[in-house]
Coordinates of C-alpha atoms and ligand atoms in Angstrom, one line a residue:
M1 CA -14.2 11.6 -4.7
T2 CA -16.8 12.3 -7.6
D3 CA -20.5 12.9 -7.7
V4 CA -20.9 9.7 -9.2
D5 CA -19.3 7.5 -6.5
V6 CA -20.8 4.3 -5.2
I7 CA -20.0 2.7 -1.8
R8 CA -20.1 -0.9 -1.2
V9 CA -20.7 -2.2 2.3
M10 CA -20.1 -5.9 3.1
G11 CA -23.2 -7.2 5.2
G12 CA -23.0 -9.3 8.4
A13 CA -20.9 -6.5 10.2
R14 CA -21.3 -6.1 14.0
L15 CA -20.5 -2.6 14.8
A16 CA -18.1 -2.0 17.6
G17 CA -16.0 0.9 18.9
D18 CA -16.0 4.5 19.2
V19 CA -17.1 7.3 16.8
S20 CA -17.3 11.0 17.3
V21 CA -19.7 13.3 15.7
V22 CA -19.1 17.0 14.6
G23 CA -21.4 19.8 14.5
A24 CA -24.8 19.8 12.9
K25 CA -25.0 20.6 9.2
N26 CA -28.5 22.0 10.0
S27 CA -27.2 24.4 12.4
A28 CA -23.9 25.2 10.8
L29 CA -25.7 26.4 7.6
K30 CA -28.0 28.8 9.5
L31 CA -25.2 30.1 11.6
M32 CA -23.3 31.0 8.4
A33 CA -26.5 33.0 7.4
A34 CA -26.8 34.5 10.7
A35 CA -23.2 35.9 10.3
L36 CA -24.6 38.1 7.6
L37 CA -26.3 40.3 10.2
A38 CA -23.1 41.8 11.4
T39 CA -20.3 43.7 9.6
G40 CA -16.9 42.1 10.3
R41 CA -15.2 38.6 10.8
S42 CA -17.3 35.8 12.6
V43 CA -15.8 32.4 13.1
L44 CA -17.7 29.2 13.4
T45 CA -16.0 26.2 14.6
N46 CA -17.0 22.5 14.8
V47 CA -18.4 23.0 11.3
P48 CA -18.6 19.7 9.3
R49 CA -16.5 19.3 6.1
I50 CA -19.4 18.5 3.7
T51 CA -20.6 19.7 0.2
D52 CA -23.5 21.8 1.7
I53 CA -21.4 23.9 3.6
A54 CA -19.2 24.6 0.6
I55 CA -22.2 25.5 -1.4
M56 CA -23.4 27.9 1.4
A57 CA -19.9 29.4 1.5
E58 CA -20.4 30.1 -2.1
V59 CA -23.8 31.7 -1.5
L60 CA -22.0 34.0 0.9
R61 CA -19.2 34.7 -1.4
R62 CA -21.6 35.9 -3.9
L63 CA -23.2 38.3 -1.5
G64 CA -19.9 39.9 -1.2
C65 CA -18.4 38.1 2.0
E66 CA -14.9 36.4 2.2
V67 CA -15.3 32.9 3.4
E68 CA -12.5 30.6 4.4
Q69 CA -12.8 27.0 5.3
D70 CA -10.0 25.7 7.6
E71 CA -10.2 22.2 9.2
D72 CA -13.5 22.5 11.3
R73 CA -13.5 26.3 11.0
V74 CA -15.6 28.7 8.7
I75 CA -14.3 32.2 8.8
I76 CA -16.6 34.8 7.3
D77 CA -15.8 38.4 6.7
V78 CA -19.1 40.2 6.1
P79 CA -18.8 43.6 4.3
E80 CA -20.7 46.7 5.2
R81 CA -22.6 46.7 1.8
L82 CA -24.0 43.1 0.8
G83 CA -25.3 41.8 -2.3
T84 CA -29.1 41.0 -2.3
E85 CA -29.4 38.1 -4.7
A86 CA -29.2 34.4 -4.4
D87 CA -29.4 32.6 -7.7
Y88 CA -31.2 29.4 -8.5
D89 CA -27.9 27.7 -9.7
L90 CA -26.9 27.6 -5.9
V91 CA -30.3 27.6 -4.3
R92 CA -31.4 24.4 -6.4
R93 CA -28.2 22.7 -5.1
L94 CA -28.7 23.9 -1.4
R95 CA -32.3 24.4 -0.4
A96 CA -31.2 25.8 2.8
S97 CA -29.9 28.8 0.9
I98 CA -33.5 30.2 1.6
C99 CA -32.3 31.0 5.0
V100 CA -30.4 34.2 3.8
L101 CA -34.0 35.6 3.2
G102 CA -34.5 36.9 6.6
P103 CA -31.0 38.2 7.5
L104 CA -30.6 39.9 4.1
L105 CA -34.0 41.6 4.2
A106 CA -33.0 42.8 7.9
R107 CA -29.8 44.2 6.8
C108 CA -30.4 45.5 3.3
G109 CA -34.0 46.2 3.2
H110 CA -34.3 44.2 0.0
V111 CA -33.6 40.7 -1.2
R112 CA -34.3 38.4 -4.2
V113 CA -33.9 34.7 -3.5
A114 CA -34.6 31.8 -6.2
H115 CA -37.6 30.0 -5.0
P116 CA -36.0 26.3 -4.0
G117 CA -39.1 24.4 -5.1
G118 CA -39.6 20.9 -3.6
D119 CA -37.2 18.0 -3.4
A120 CA -37.1 14.3 -3.1
I121 CA -38.6 14.3 0.2
G122 CA -41.6 16.5 -0.4
S123 CA -43.3 19.6 -1.5
R124 CA -41.7 21.8 1.0
G125 CA -43.5 25.2 1.1
L126 CA -42.4 28.9 2.1
D127 CA -45.9 30.1 3.2
M128 CA -45.0 30.5 6.8
H129 CA -41.6 32.2 5.9
V130 CA -43.4 34.6 3.7
E131 CA -46.4 35.3 5.9
G132 CA -44.3 36.0 9.0
L133 CA -42.1 38.4 7.1
R134 CA -45.2 40.1 5.7
R135 CA -46.5 40.6 9.2
M136 CA -43.1 42.3 10.1
G137 CA -43.9 44.9 7.3
A138 CA -42.3 43.1 4.2
D139 CA -43.7 43.4 0.8
I140 CA -43.2 40.1 -0.8
S141 CA -43.8 38.7 -4.4
G142 CA -42.9 35.9 -6.5
E143 CA -41.5 36.5 -10.1
H144 CA -39.8 34.5 -12.5
G145 CA -38.7 31.9 -10.0
F146 CA -37.6 34.5 -7.4
V147 CA -38.9 35.4 -4.1
I148 CA -38.6 39.2 -4.0
A149 CA -39.0 40.9 -0.6
T150 CA -38.8 44.6 0.1
A151 CA -39.0 46.3 3.7
P152 CA -37.2 49.6 4.3
K153 CA -37.5 48.9 7.9
L154 CA -39.1 45.6 9.4
H155 CA -41.1 46.1 12.5
G156 CA -42.0 43.8 15.4
A157 CA -45.1 41.5 15.0
T158 CA -46.9 38.7 16.7
I159 CA -46.6 35.7 14.4
W160 CA -48.4 32.3 14.9
L161 CA -46.8 29.6 13.1
D162 CA -49.4 27.0 11.6
F163 CA -46.6 24.3 12.3
P164 CA -43.3 24.6 14.0
S165 CA -41.3 24.8 10.9
V166 CA -37.4 24.9 11.4
G167 CA -36.7 27.0 8.5
A168 CA -39.5 29.6 9.0
T169 CA -38.6 29.9 12.7
E170 CA -35.0 30.6 11.8
N171 CA -35.7 33.1 8.8
L172 CA -38.2 35.0 11.1
L173 CA -35.7 35.1 14.0
M174 CA -33.0 36.4 12.0
A175 CA -35.5 39.1 10.5
A176 CA -36.7 40.0 14.1
V177 CA -33.3 40.6 15.7
L178 CA -32.8 43.8 13.9
A179 CA -36.6 44.8 13.4
N180 CA -38.0 47.9 15.2
G181 CA -39.6 46.7 18.3
R182 CA -40.8 43.3 19.7
T183 CA -41.5 40.2 17.6
E184 CA -43.3 37.2 19.3
I185 CA -43.1 33.9 17.3
D186 CA -45.8 31.4 18.6
N187 CA -45.6 27.6 17.8
A188 CA -42.0 28.1 17.1
A189 CA -39.7 25.1 16.3
R190 CA -37.7 23.9 19.4
E191 CA -35.0 21.9 17.8
P192 CA -31.5 22.1 19.3
E193 CA -30.3 24.0 16.2
I194 CA -32.8 26.5 17.0
V195 CA -31.3 27.0 20.4
D196 CA -27.9 27.0 18.9
I197 CA -28.7 30.1 16.5
C198 CA -30.4 31.7 19.3
R199 CA -27.2 31.5 21.3
M200 CA -25.2 32.9 18.5
L201 CA -27.5 35.7 17.9
T202 CA -27.7 36.5 21.6
D203 CA -23.8 36.5 21.7
M204 CA -24.0 38.7 18.8
G205 CA -25.9 41.2 20.9
A206 CA -29.6 40.1 20.1
E207 CA -32.3 40.1 22.7
I208 CA -34.0 36.9 22.5
S209 CA -36.0 35.0 25.2
G210 CA -37.8 31.6 25.1
A211 CA -35.1 29.7 23.2
G212 CA -36.0 25.9 23.1
S213 CA -39.7 26.8 24.0
S214 CA -42.6 27.3 21.5
R215 CA -42.7 30.9 22.2
L216 CA -39.7 33.1 21.2
V217 CA -39.7 36.7 22.1
V218 CA -37.3 39.0 20.2
D219 CA -36.5 42.7 21.0
G220 CA -34.9 44.1 17.9
V221 CA -31.6 46.1 18.4
A222 CA -30.0 48.6 16.1
S223 CA -26.9 46.4 15.1
L224 CA -25.0 43.1 15.9
N225 CA -21.5 42.2 16.4
P226 CA -19.5 39.5 14.7
V227 CA -18.7 36.6 17.0
E228 CA -16.9 33.2 17.3
H229 CA -19.4 30.3 17.8
R230 CA -19.0 26.5 18.3
T231 CA -21.6 24.5 16.3
V232 CA -23.9 22.2 18.3
G233 CA -23.2 18.5 17.8
D234 CA -25.1 16.7 14.9
R235 CA -27.9 14.6 16.7
I236 CA -28.8 12.9 13.2
V237 CA -25.5 11.8 12.5
A238 CA -25.3 10.4 16.2
G239 CA -28.8 8.9 16.0
T240 CA -27.8 7.1 12.7
W241 CA -25.0 5.3 14.6
A242 CA -27.4 4.4 17.6
F243 CA -29.5 2.7 15.2
A244 CA -26.7 1.2 13.2
A245 CA -25.5 -0.4 16.5
A246 CA -28.8 -1.7 17.5
M247 CA -29.4 -3.2 14.0
T248 CA -26.1 -4.9 13.8
R249 CA -26.3 -6.2 17.5
G250 CA -23.2 -4.2 18.1
D251 CA -21.6 -2.2 20.8
V252 CA -21.0 1.6 19.9
T253 CA -20.2 4.7 21.9
V254 CA -20.9 7.9 20.2
H255 CA -19.0 11.1 21.3
G256 CA -19.7 14.9 20.7
I257 CA -23.4 14.9 21.3
D258 CA -25.8 15.7 24.1
P259 CA -28.0 12.4 24.5
G260 CA -30.8 14.6 25.7
F261 CA -31.2 15.8 22.0
L262 CA -32.1 12.1 21.2
E263 CA -34.3 11.1 24.1
I264 CA -37.2 9.4 22.0
A265 CA -34.8 7.8 19.5
L266 CA -32.8 6.3 22.3
D267 CA -35.8 5.2 24.1
K268 CA -36.9 3.3 20.9
V269 CA -33.5 1.7 20.7
A270 CA -33.9 0.7 24.3
T271 CA -37.5 -0.6 23.7
A272 CA -36.1 -2.6 20.9
G273 CA -33.9 -4.4 23.5
G274 CA -30.9 -2.3 23.4
Q275 CA -28.8 -1.3 26.5
V276 CA -28.3 2.4 26.3
D277 CA -26.0 4.3 28.6
T278 CA -25.8 8.0 28.5
A279 CA -23.1 10.5 29.8
A280 CA -22.9 14.4 29.4
D281 CA -21.5 14.5 26.0
S282 CA -21.8 10.7 24.7
F283 CA -24.0 7.8 24.7
R284 CA -23.3 4.0 24.3
V285 CA -25.7 1.5 22.6
R286 CA -25.4 -2.2 23.1
M287 CA -27.7 -4.8 21.5
A288 CA -27.1 -8.5 22.5
D289 CA -30.2 -10.1 20.6
R290 CA -32.2 -9.7 17.6
P291 CA -34.1 -6.3 18.1
R292 CA -37.9 -6.4 18.8
A293 CA -40.4 -4.4 16.8
V294 CA -41.1 -0.9 17.9
D295 CA -43.6 1.7 16.5
V296 CA -42.3 5.1 15.6
V297 CA -44.0 8.4 14.9
T298 CA -42.1 11.3 13.6
L299 CA -42.8 14.9 14.9
P300 CA -41.1 18.0 15.4
F301 CA -38.6 18.1 18.3
P302 CA -38.8 16.9 20.9
G303 CA -40.6 14.1 18.9
F304 CA -38.7 11.5 16.9
A305 CA -36.9 13.4 14.1
T306 CA -38.0 12.7 10.6
D307 CA -34.4 12.7 9.4
L308 CA -34.1 9.3 11.4
L309 CA -36.9 7.7 9.8
P310 CA -35.0 5.7 7.4
M311 CA -32.9 4.4 10.2
A312 CA -36.1 3.5 12.1
V313 CA -37.4 1.6 9.1
G314 CA -34.1 -0.2 8.8
L315 CA -34.3 -1.4 12.5
A316 CA -37.9 -2.2 12.0
S317 CA -36.9 -4.4 8.8
V318 CA -34.7 -6.8 10.7
S319 CA -36.6 -6.8 14.1
E320 CA -38.8 -9.6 15.5
G321 CA -42.4 -8.6 14.8
S322 CA -44.3 -6.0 13.0
S323 CA -43.7 -2.2 13.3
L324 CA -46.0 0.8 12.3
V325 CA -43.9 3.8 11.3
T326 CA -45.7 7.0 10.7
E327 CA -44.2 10.1 9.0
N328 CA -45.7 13.3 9.7
I329 CA -43.4 15.8 8.1
F330 CA -42.6 15.2 4.7
D331 CA -44.8 13.8 2.1
G332 CA -42.1 12.3 0.1
R333 CA -40.1 10.6 3.0
F334 CA -41.1 7.1 2.0
M335 CA -39.6 7.2 -1.4
F336 CA -36.8 5.2 -0.6
I337 CA -39.0 2.3 0.6
N338 CA -38.8 0.7 -2.9
E339 CA -35.0 0.6 -2.5
M340 CA -35.4 -1.0 1.1
S341 CA -37.7 -3.7 -0.7
R342 CA -34.8 -4.4 -3.2
L343 CA -32.9 -5.5 0.1
G344 CA -35.5 -7.7 0.9
A345 CA -37.3 -5.6 3.4
D346 CA -41.2 -6.4 3.7
I347 CA -42.8 -3.0 3.9
R348 CA -46.1 -1.9 2.9
T349 CA -47.0 1.8 3.0
D350 CA -50.4 3.5 3.0
G351 CA -50.4 7.2 2.9
H352 CA -48.0 8.4 5.8
H353 CA -47.9 5.0 7.4
A354 CA -45.7 2.0 6.8
V355 CA -46.3 -1.4 8.0
V356 CA -42.7 -3.2 8.4
R357 CA -42.7 -6.8 9.0
G358 CA -39.3 -7.7 10.3
V359 CA -37.2 -10.3 8.5
E360 CA -34.4 -12.5 9.8
R361 CA -31.8 -11.2 7.3
L362 CA -31.9 -8.7 4.4
S363 CA -30.1 -9.6 1.1
G364 CA -27.4 -7.4 -0.3
A365 CA -28.3 -5.6 -3.7
P366 CA -27.6 -2.5 -5.6
V367 CA -29.6 0.5 -4.4
T368 CA -29.9 4.1 -5.2
A369 CA -29.9 7.0 -2.4
T370 CA -32.6 9.4 -3.0
D371 CA -31.7 11.8 -0.4
I372 CA -29.1 12.2 2.6
R373 CA -30.8 10.3 5.2
A374 CA -32.2 7.6 2.8
G375 CA -28.7 7.0 1.6
A376 CA -27.4 6.5 5.1
G377 CA -30.3 4.3 6.0
L378 CA -29.7 2.1 3.1
A379 CA -26.1 1.8 3.8
I380 CA -26.8 0.8 7.5
A381 CA -29.5 -1.8 6.2
G382 CA -26.9 -3.3 4.0
L383 CA -24.9 -4.0 7.2
C384 CA -27.6 -6.4 8.1
A385 CA -27.7 -7.9 4.6
D386 CA -26.1 -11.2 3.1
G387 CA -23.3 -10.2 0.7
V388 CA -22.5 -6.7 -0.8
T389 CA -24.8 -3.8 -0.9
E390 CA -23.9 -0.9 -3.5
I391 CA -25.1 2.4 -2.7
R392 CA -25.4 4.6 -5.7
H393 CA -25.7 8.5 -6.0
V394 CA -23.4 8.6 -2.9
H395 CA -23.2 12.4 -3.4
H396 CA -26.4 12.5 -1.2
I397 CA -24.8 10.9 1.6
D398 CA -21.7 13.1 1.4
R399 CA -24.1 16.0 1.7
G400 CA -24.8 15.1 5.5
Y401 CA -22.1 12.7 6.7
P402 CA -18.5 14.2 6.7
S403 CA -16.7 11.0 7.3
F404 CA -19.3 8.1 6.7
E405 CA -17.0 5.4 5.3
S406 CA -14.1 6.2 7.6
D407 CA -16.5 6.0 10.5
L408 CA -17.8 2.7 9.4
R409 CA -14.2 1.3 8.9
G410 CA -13.5 2.4 12.3
L411 CA -16.4 0.5 13.8
G412 CA -15.3 -2.6 11.9
V413 CA -17.1 -2.6 8.7
E414 CA -15.6 -3.5 5.3
V415 CA -16.7 -0.6 3.1
E416 CA -15.3 0.8 -0.3
R417 CA -15.9 3.6 -2.5
A418 CA -15.5 3.5 -6.1
A419 CA -16.3 5.4 -9.3
A420 CA -19.7 4.4 -10.4
P421 CA -19.7 2.6 -13.8
P422 CA -20.7 4.7 -16.8
D423 CA -24.2 3.4 -17.2
Q424 CA -25.0 5.0 -13.7
F425 CA -24.3 8.4 -15.0
D426 CA -28.0 8.9 -15.1
F427 CA -29.1 11.3 -12.3
Ligands
LIG1 N1 -43.5 23.9 5.5 C1 -44.6 24.5 4.8 N2 -44.5 25.9 4.8 C2 -43.6 26.6 5.2 C3 -42.4 25.9 5.9 C4 -42.6 24.5 6.1 O1 -45.7 24.0 4.6 O2 -43.4 27.9 5.2 C5 -43.8 22.5 5.7 C6 -42.8 21.7 4.7 O3 -43.1 21.5 3.5 C7 -42.6 20.4 5.5 C8 -42.7 20.7 7.0 O4 -43.4 22.1 6.9 O5 -43.5 19.5 5.2 C9 -41.4 21.0 7.8 O6 -40.8 21.9 7.3 P1 -39.6 22.7 8.1 O7 -39.6 24.0 7.8 O8 -39.6 22.3 9.5 O9 -38.2 21.9 7.7 P2 -37.0 22.7 6.9 O10 -36.4 23.9 7.7 O11 -37.2 22.9 5.3 C10 -35.1 21.4 8.1 C11 -34.0 20.4 7.9 C12 -34.4 19.1 7.3 C13 -35.4 18.5 8.6 C14 -36.4 19.5 8.9 C15 -37.4 18.9 10.0 C16 -32.3 22.0 7.2 C17 -31.5 22.4 6.2 N3 -33.1 21.1 7.0 O12 -36.0 21.5 7.1 O13 -33.2 18.3 7.2 O14 -35.7 17.4 8.1 O15 -35.9 20.6 9.3 O16 -36.7 18.8 11.1 O17 -32.2 22.4 8.5 C18 -31.8 16.6 6.2 O18 -30.8 17.4 7.0 O19 -31.7 15.8 5.5 C19 -33.0 17.5 6.2 C20 -34.0 17.3 5.3

């Protein structure tokens, strides 16, 4: 596997069978940062084996931790004295490294983290992270591409987030657990990954109430203990399979996920004509006929996840009728639409809306992944196309889907990975 691989999927597939998802990337990355809050050996299980986790492991190593990856476990040994700097060479490869800001500030009283900048899905600000930490007593400045924060001792504060930002909620939580006094985070994010990190922090000895609601109350404690923690299942990978099953008129059972995390997404699949059956830790999607058009609006949890937008656009592209898809989280999320058009999808965007007129069949073509979810969405759309679809810049998919091709193969798809021809070495 190289950074310049392509994958080719044969269209006309009908997905059938069982697939399991492992832990959520977007939880595991933050749980690794949370481990920094306690000296000693924390163990995370159900961690996906993907590039982003390896990069986060490197971030922690450079801070002085010993990190081992063994099957689905990540073992993190945190020293008494931690480093306080996260460099641009790692942060630019993994935007989520910014989540060390809160825990390092709480543990060390000082931190320098490279500013991650925007990325392919949008501008992605940090103002809520910074403003929240300032309210807790931090002195924060930006210099030479770094965010520099100092706070000999953070104190509790009342913080109203302008928007329920996942990253800001996590950073503020991780800072608040060791601050002096009570912190209230209002309009907090409610994603299952937030609940997961609250569980881990609570097991470490933190005092948090309101996990999963929009008001988190944290009473700071003097120190925390290392723990063993199982990462919550990946609802975005699970949702990807739900849409893929619906689009290919298939029959897929997804294991390892609480279907309650995907209520709206599964409801959209059902409205499109799918039969959805749920159990405690799995769900099954069957689709007998051509899907019907459904409108989708992305919103923070429990709304429809922005990370499933490319899959919703894919479903709309092959549905009967027209769908209106609205993106409310990232200003660049529609970047991949041009690639969808290369597959014959009929899509017109206007600002944060896309009107998708369903076509009977897409047409296989070479396309380029621009981010993790766009890459997966394009591959799934390729399953509904005539002929072969080649997805380039597959390293994006590898960042979020630990076993993408083998899962596709297990569900009956003809798929292959190959090194890209030399003229594709252009990213
Ligand atoms: N925002 C600000 N200021 C801030 C923080 C956020 O303007 O201080 C804006 C962002 O620019 C964005 C919106 O608020 O437009 C939402 O950002 P949020 O902080 O909620 O997202 P994030 O923490 O940067 C995480 C996931 C994303 C996922 C979003 C929304 C990780 C590592 N990333 O990003 O996942 O789309 O939440 O659910 O957890 C992916 O996995 O492919 C991915 C992009």
